[in-house]
Coordinates of C-alpha atoms and ligand atoms in Angstrom, one line a residue:
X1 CA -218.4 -27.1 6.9
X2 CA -217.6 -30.1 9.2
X3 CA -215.1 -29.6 12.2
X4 CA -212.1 -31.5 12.1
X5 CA -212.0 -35.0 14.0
X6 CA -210.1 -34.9 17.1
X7 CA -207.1 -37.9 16.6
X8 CA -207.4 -40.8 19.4
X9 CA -204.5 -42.5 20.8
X10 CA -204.2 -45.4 23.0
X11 CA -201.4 -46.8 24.9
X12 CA -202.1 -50.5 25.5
X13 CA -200.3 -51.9 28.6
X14 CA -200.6 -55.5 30.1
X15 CA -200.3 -56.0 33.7
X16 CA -198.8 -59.1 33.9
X17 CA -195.2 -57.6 35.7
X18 CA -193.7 -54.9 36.2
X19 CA -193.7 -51.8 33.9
X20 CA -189.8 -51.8 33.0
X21 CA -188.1 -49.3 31.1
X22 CA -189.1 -50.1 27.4
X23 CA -192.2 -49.3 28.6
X24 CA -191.5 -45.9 29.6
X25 CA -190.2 -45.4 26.1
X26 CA -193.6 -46.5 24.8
X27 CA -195.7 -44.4 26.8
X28 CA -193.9 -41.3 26.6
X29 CA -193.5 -41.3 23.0
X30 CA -197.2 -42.6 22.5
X31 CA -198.5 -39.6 25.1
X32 CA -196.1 -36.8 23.4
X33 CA -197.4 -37.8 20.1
X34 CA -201.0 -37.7 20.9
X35 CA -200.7 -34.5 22.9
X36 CA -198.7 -32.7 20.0
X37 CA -201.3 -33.5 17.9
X38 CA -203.9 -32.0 20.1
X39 CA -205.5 -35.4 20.0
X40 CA -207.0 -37.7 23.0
X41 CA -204.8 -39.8 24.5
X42 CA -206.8 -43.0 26.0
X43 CA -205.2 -46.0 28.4
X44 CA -206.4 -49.6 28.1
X45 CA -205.5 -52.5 30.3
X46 CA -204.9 -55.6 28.1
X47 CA -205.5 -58.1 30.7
X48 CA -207.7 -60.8 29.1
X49 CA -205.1 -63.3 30.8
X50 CA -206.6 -63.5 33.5
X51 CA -204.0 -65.5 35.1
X52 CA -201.1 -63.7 34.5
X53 CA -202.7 -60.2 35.4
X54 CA -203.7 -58.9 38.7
X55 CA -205.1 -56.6 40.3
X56 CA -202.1 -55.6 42.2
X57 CA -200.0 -55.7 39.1
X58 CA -202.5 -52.8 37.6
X59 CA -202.7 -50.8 40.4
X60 CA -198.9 -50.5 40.1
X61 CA -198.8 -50.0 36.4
X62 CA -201.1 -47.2 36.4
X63 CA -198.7 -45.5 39.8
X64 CA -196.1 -45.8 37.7
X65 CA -197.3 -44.0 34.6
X66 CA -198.9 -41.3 36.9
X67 CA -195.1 -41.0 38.0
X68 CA -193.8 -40.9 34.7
X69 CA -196.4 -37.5 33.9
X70 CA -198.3 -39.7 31.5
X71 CA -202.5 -38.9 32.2
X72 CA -205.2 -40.5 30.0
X73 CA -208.7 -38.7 29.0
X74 CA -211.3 -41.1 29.9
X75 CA -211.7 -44.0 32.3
X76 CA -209.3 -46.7 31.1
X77 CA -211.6 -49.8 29.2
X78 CA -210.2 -52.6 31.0
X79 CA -211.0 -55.8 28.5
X80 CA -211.7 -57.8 31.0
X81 CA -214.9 -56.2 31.5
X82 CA -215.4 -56.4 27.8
X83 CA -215.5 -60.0 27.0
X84 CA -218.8 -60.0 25.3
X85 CA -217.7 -57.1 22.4
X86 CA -215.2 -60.2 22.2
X87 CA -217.6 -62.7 21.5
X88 CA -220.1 -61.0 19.3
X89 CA -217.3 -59.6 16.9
X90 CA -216.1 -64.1 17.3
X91 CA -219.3 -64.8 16.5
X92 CA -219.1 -62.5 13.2
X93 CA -216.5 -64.9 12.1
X94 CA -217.8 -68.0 13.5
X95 CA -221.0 -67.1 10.8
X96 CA -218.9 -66.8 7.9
X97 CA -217.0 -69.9 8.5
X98 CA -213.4 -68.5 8.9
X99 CA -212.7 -69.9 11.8
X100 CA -212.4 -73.4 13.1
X101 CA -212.2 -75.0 16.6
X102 CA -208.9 -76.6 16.8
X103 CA -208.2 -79.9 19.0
X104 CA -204.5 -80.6 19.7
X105 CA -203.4 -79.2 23.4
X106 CA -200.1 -77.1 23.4
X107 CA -197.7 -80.7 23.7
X108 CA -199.5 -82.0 20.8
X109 CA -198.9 -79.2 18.8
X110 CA -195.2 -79.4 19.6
X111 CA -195.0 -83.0 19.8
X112 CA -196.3 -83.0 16.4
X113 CA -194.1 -80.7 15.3
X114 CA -190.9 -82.7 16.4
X115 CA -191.9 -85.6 15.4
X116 CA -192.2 -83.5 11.2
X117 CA -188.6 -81.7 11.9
X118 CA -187.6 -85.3 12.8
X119 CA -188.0 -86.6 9.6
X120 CA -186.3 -83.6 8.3
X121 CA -189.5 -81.0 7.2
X122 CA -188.7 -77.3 7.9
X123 CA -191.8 -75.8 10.2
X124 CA -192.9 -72.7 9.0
X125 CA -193.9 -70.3 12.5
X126 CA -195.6 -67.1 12.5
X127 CA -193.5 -64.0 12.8
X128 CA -194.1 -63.9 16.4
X129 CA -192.3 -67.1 16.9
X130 CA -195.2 -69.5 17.2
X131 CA -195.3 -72.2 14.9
X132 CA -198.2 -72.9 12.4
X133 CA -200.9 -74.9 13.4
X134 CA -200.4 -78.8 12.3
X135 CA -203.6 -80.4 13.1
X136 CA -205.8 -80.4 9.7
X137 CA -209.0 -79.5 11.5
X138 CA -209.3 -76.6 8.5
X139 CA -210.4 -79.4 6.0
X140 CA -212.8 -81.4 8.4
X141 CA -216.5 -81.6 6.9
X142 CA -218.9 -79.3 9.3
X143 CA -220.0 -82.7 10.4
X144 CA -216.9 -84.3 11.5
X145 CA -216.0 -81.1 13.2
X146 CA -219.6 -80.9 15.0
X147 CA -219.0 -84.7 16.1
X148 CA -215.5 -84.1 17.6
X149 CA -216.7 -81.3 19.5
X150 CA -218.8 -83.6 21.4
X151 CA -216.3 -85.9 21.9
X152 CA -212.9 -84.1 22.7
X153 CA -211.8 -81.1 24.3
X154 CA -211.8 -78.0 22.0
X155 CA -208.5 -75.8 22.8
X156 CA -208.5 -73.2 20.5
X157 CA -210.5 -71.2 17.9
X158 CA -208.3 -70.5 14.8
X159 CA -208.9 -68.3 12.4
X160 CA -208.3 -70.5 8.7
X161 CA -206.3 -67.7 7.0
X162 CA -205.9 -69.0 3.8
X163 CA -210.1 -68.3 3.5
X164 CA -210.0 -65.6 5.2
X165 CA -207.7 -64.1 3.1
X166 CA -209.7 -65.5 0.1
X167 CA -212.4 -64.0 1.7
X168 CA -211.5 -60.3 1.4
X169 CA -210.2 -61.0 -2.0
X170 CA -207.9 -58.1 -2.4
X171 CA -204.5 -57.1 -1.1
X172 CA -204.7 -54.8 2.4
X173 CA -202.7 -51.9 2.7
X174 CA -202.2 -50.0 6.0
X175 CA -199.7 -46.6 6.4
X176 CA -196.7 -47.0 8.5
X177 CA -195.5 -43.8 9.7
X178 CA -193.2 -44.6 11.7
X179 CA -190.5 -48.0 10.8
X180 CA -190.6 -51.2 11.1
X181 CA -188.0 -53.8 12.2
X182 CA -186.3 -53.9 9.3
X183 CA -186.9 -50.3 8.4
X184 CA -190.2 -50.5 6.2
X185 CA -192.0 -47.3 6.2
X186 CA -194.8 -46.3 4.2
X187 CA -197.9 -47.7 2.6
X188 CA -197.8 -50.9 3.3
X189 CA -199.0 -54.3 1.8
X190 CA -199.9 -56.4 4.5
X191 CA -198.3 -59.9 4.4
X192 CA -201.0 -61.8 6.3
X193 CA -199.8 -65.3 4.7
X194 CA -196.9 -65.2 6.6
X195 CA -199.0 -66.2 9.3
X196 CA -201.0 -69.2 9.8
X197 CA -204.3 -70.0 11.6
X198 CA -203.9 -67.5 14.5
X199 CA -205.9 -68.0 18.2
X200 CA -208.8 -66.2 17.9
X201 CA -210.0 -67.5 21.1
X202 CA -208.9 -70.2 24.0
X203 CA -211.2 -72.2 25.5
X204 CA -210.2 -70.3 29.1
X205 CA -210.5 -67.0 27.5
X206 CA -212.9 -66.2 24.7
X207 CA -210.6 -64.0 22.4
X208 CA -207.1 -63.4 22.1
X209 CA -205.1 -60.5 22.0
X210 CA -205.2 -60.0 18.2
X211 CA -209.3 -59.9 18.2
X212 CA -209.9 -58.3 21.6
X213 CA -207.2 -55.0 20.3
X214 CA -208.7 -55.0 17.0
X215 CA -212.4 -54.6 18.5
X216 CA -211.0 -52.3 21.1
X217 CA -209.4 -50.0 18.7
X218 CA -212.5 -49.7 16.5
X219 CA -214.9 -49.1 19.5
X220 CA -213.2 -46.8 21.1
X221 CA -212.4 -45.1 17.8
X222 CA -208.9 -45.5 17.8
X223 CA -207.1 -43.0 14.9
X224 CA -203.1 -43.7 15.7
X225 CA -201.7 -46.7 16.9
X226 CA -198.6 -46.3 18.4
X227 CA -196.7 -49.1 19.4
X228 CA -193.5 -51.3 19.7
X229 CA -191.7 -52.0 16.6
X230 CA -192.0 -55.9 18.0
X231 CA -196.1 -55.5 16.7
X232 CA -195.4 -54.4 13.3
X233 CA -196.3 -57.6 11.8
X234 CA -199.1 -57.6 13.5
X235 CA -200.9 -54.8 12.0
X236 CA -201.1 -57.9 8.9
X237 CA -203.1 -60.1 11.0
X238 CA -205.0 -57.2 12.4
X239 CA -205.6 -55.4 8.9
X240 CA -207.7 -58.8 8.0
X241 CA -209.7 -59.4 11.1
X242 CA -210.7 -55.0 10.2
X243 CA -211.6 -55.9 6.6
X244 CA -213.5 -59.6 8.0
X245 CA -215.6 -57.3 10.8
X246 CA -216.1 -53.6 8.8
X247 CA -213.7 -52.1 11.0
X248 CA -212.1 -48.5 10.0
X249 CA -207.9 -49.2 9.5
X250 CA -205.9 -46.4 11.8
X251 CA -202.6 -45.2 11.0
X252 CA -199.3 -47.1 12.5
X253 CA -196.4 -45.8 14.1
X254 CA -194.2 -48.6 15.1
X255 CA -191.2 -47.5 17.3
X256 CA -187.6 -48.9 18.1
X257 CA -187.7 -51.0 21.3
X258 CA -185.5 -50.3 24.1
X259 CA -182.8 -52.9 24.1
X260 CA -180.5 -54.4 26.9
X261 CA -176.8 -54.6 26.9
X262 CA -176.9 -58.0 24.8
X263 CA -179.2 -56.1 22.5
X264 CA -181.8 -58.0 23.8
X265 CA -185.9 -56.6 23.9
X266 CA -186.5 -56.2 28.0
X267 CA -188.8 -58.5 29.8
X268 CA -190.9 -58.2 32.4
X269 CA -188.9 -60.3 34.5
X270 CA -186.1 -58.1 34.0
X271 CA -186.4 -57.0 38.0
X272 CA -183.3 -54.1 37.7
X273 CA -184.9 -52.0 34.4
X274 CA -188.2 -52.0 36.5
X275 CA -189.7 -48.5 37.3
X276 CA -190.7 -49.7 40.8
X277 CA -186.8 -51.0 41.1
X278 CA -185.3 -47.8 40.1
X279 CA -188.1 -45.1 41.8
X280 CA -187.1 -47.8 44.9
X281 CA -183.4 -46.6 44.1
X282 CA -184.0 -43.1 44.0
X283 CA -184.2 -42.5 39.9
X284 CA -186.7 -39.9 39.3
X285 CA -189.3 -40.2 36.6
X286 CA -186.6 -36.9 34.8
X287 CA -183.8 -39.3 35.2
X288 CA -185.8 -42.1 33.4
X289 CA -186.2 -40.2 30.0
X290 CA -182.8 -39.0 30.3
X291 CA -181.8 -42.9 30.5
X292 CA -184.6 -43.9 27.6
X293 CA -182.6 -41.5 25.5
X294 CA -185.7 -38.8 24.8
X295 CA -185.5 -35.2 25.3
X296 CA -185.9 -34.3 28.6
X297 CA -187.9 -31.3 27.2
X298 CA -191.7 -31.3 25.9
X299 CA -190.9 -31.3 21.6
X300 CA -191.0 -34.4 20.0
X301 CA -188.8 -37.0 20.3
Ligands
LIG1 N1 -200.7 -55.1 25.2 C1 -199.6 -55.1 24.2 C2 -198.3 -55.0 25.0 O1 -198.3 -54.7 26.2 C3 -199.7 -53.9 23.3 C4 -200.7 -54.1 22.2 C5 -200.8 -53.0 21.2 O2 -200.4 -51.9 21.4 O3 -201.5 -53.3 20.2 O4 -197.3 -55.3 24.4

């Protein structure tokens, strides 16, 4: 008879601020969940921007969960040390032809993009608030794509998601145990059309945050996702790039976001919900779940 298999959780912080107080939320519920399932509850630092997180800024993030009670089984995997499971799983789709280098800089793309709403087109953008990729690079012959290349700055890798959607040639399910925004809950279809060609990799950083958590989850075995509500639509890109590179599909629990008085989702920069701000103040890590609205107790949320 085989023993069961022990559940893995992660809790997948960037430190690129402060840790506010949607973050607590996150890592409370995520850490309660995993530890009333007896499963084991793993930390990763998403910091593949390498601008935008520091040292420092990590250093702080992991006092501050230590403060809040939250402790992690194994060594965080920092993906900056990872870059190369980045580019091998990049290179899986780079061989089947699903993804294409893309050449218009961040004011093309938007210049282009006026210039279309201009004339009156409606610009489709992906559910993240991003809007589709205008350049037609997807329907360049291999050797007009090889020739550019040599010639112009490549910004982007996109993944072309019409083919790769082609490519796995049936619909993708996922189960959503928790909700989504608009309440879904469930087995769900994944709606990957509703995005287009997604950054697969920048030419400053060879993956994106959509590969590098979709490799990360499958290496480090990754059972339960738990995570903001805002990444539900998400798990539809993510559910694709599983199917493209043989990747096992965990199960989802999106939760509610912690919202500010204009029912807004916090921000990093949002200095006065910070945990440094209020431990500064006096709040205690007690006070905080109190304030998050979770039971102050050890059952579940
Ligand atoms: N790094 C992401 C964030 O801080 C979380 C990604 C995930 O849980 O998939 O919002």
């Amino acid at each position: 008879m085989s023993s069961p298999v022990q559940p893995v959780f992660r809790f997948a912080p960037s430190p690129n601020g402060a840790l506010h107080l949607g973050h607590a939320y996150a890592a409370i519920v995520n850490h309660r969940m995993a530890r009333e399932m007896g499963a084991k509850f793993l930390l990763r630092i998403e910091d593949i921007d390498r601008v935008r997180c520091t040292p420092l800024l990590e250093e702080q993030m992991l006092d501050d969960l230590s403060w809040l009670g939250i402790d992690w089984d194994e060594e965080p995997r920092r993906q900056s040390d990872h870059f190369g499971d980045y580019e091998s799983a990049l290179s899986v789709l780079v061989d089947a032809e699903l993804v294409y280098p893309a050449f218009l800089s961040r004011r093309e793309i938007r210049q282009c993009i006026d210039h279309k709403q201009a004339q009156g087109s409606h610009w489709p953008c992906d559910p993240d608030g991003s809007p589709h990729y205008p350049g037609d690079e997807r329907n360049w012959t291999k050797i007009d794509l090889q020739e550019a290349c040599h010639s112009q700055p490549i910004h982007s890798l996109r993944l072309n998601m019409s083919k790769a959607i082609a490519h796995v040639g049936r619909p993708l399910v996922f189960d959503e145990t928790g909700r989504g925004p608009n309440g879904e809950t469930g087995k769900q279809e994944a709606n990957s059309r509703q995005w287009g060609d997604v950054v697969i990799a920048r030419s400053d950083t060879p993956t994106s945050y959509h590969l590098s958590a979709v490799v990360d989850d499958a290496l480090q075995g990754i059972t339960h996702v738990v995570r903001g509500s805002d990444l539900f639509h998400a798990t539809s890109v993510h559910r694709v790039l599983q199917d493209l590179l043989g990747f096992p599909t965990p199960t989802y629990y999106h939760h509610q976001l912690v919202l500010d008085s204009h029912g807004r989702k916090l921000s990093k920069s949002a200095g006065d919900t910070s945990l440094r701000a209020l431990r500064l103040a006096g709040v205690t890590a007690h006070d905080v779940i109190r304030m998050i609205g979770l039971d102050t107790g050890e059952r579940q949320p």
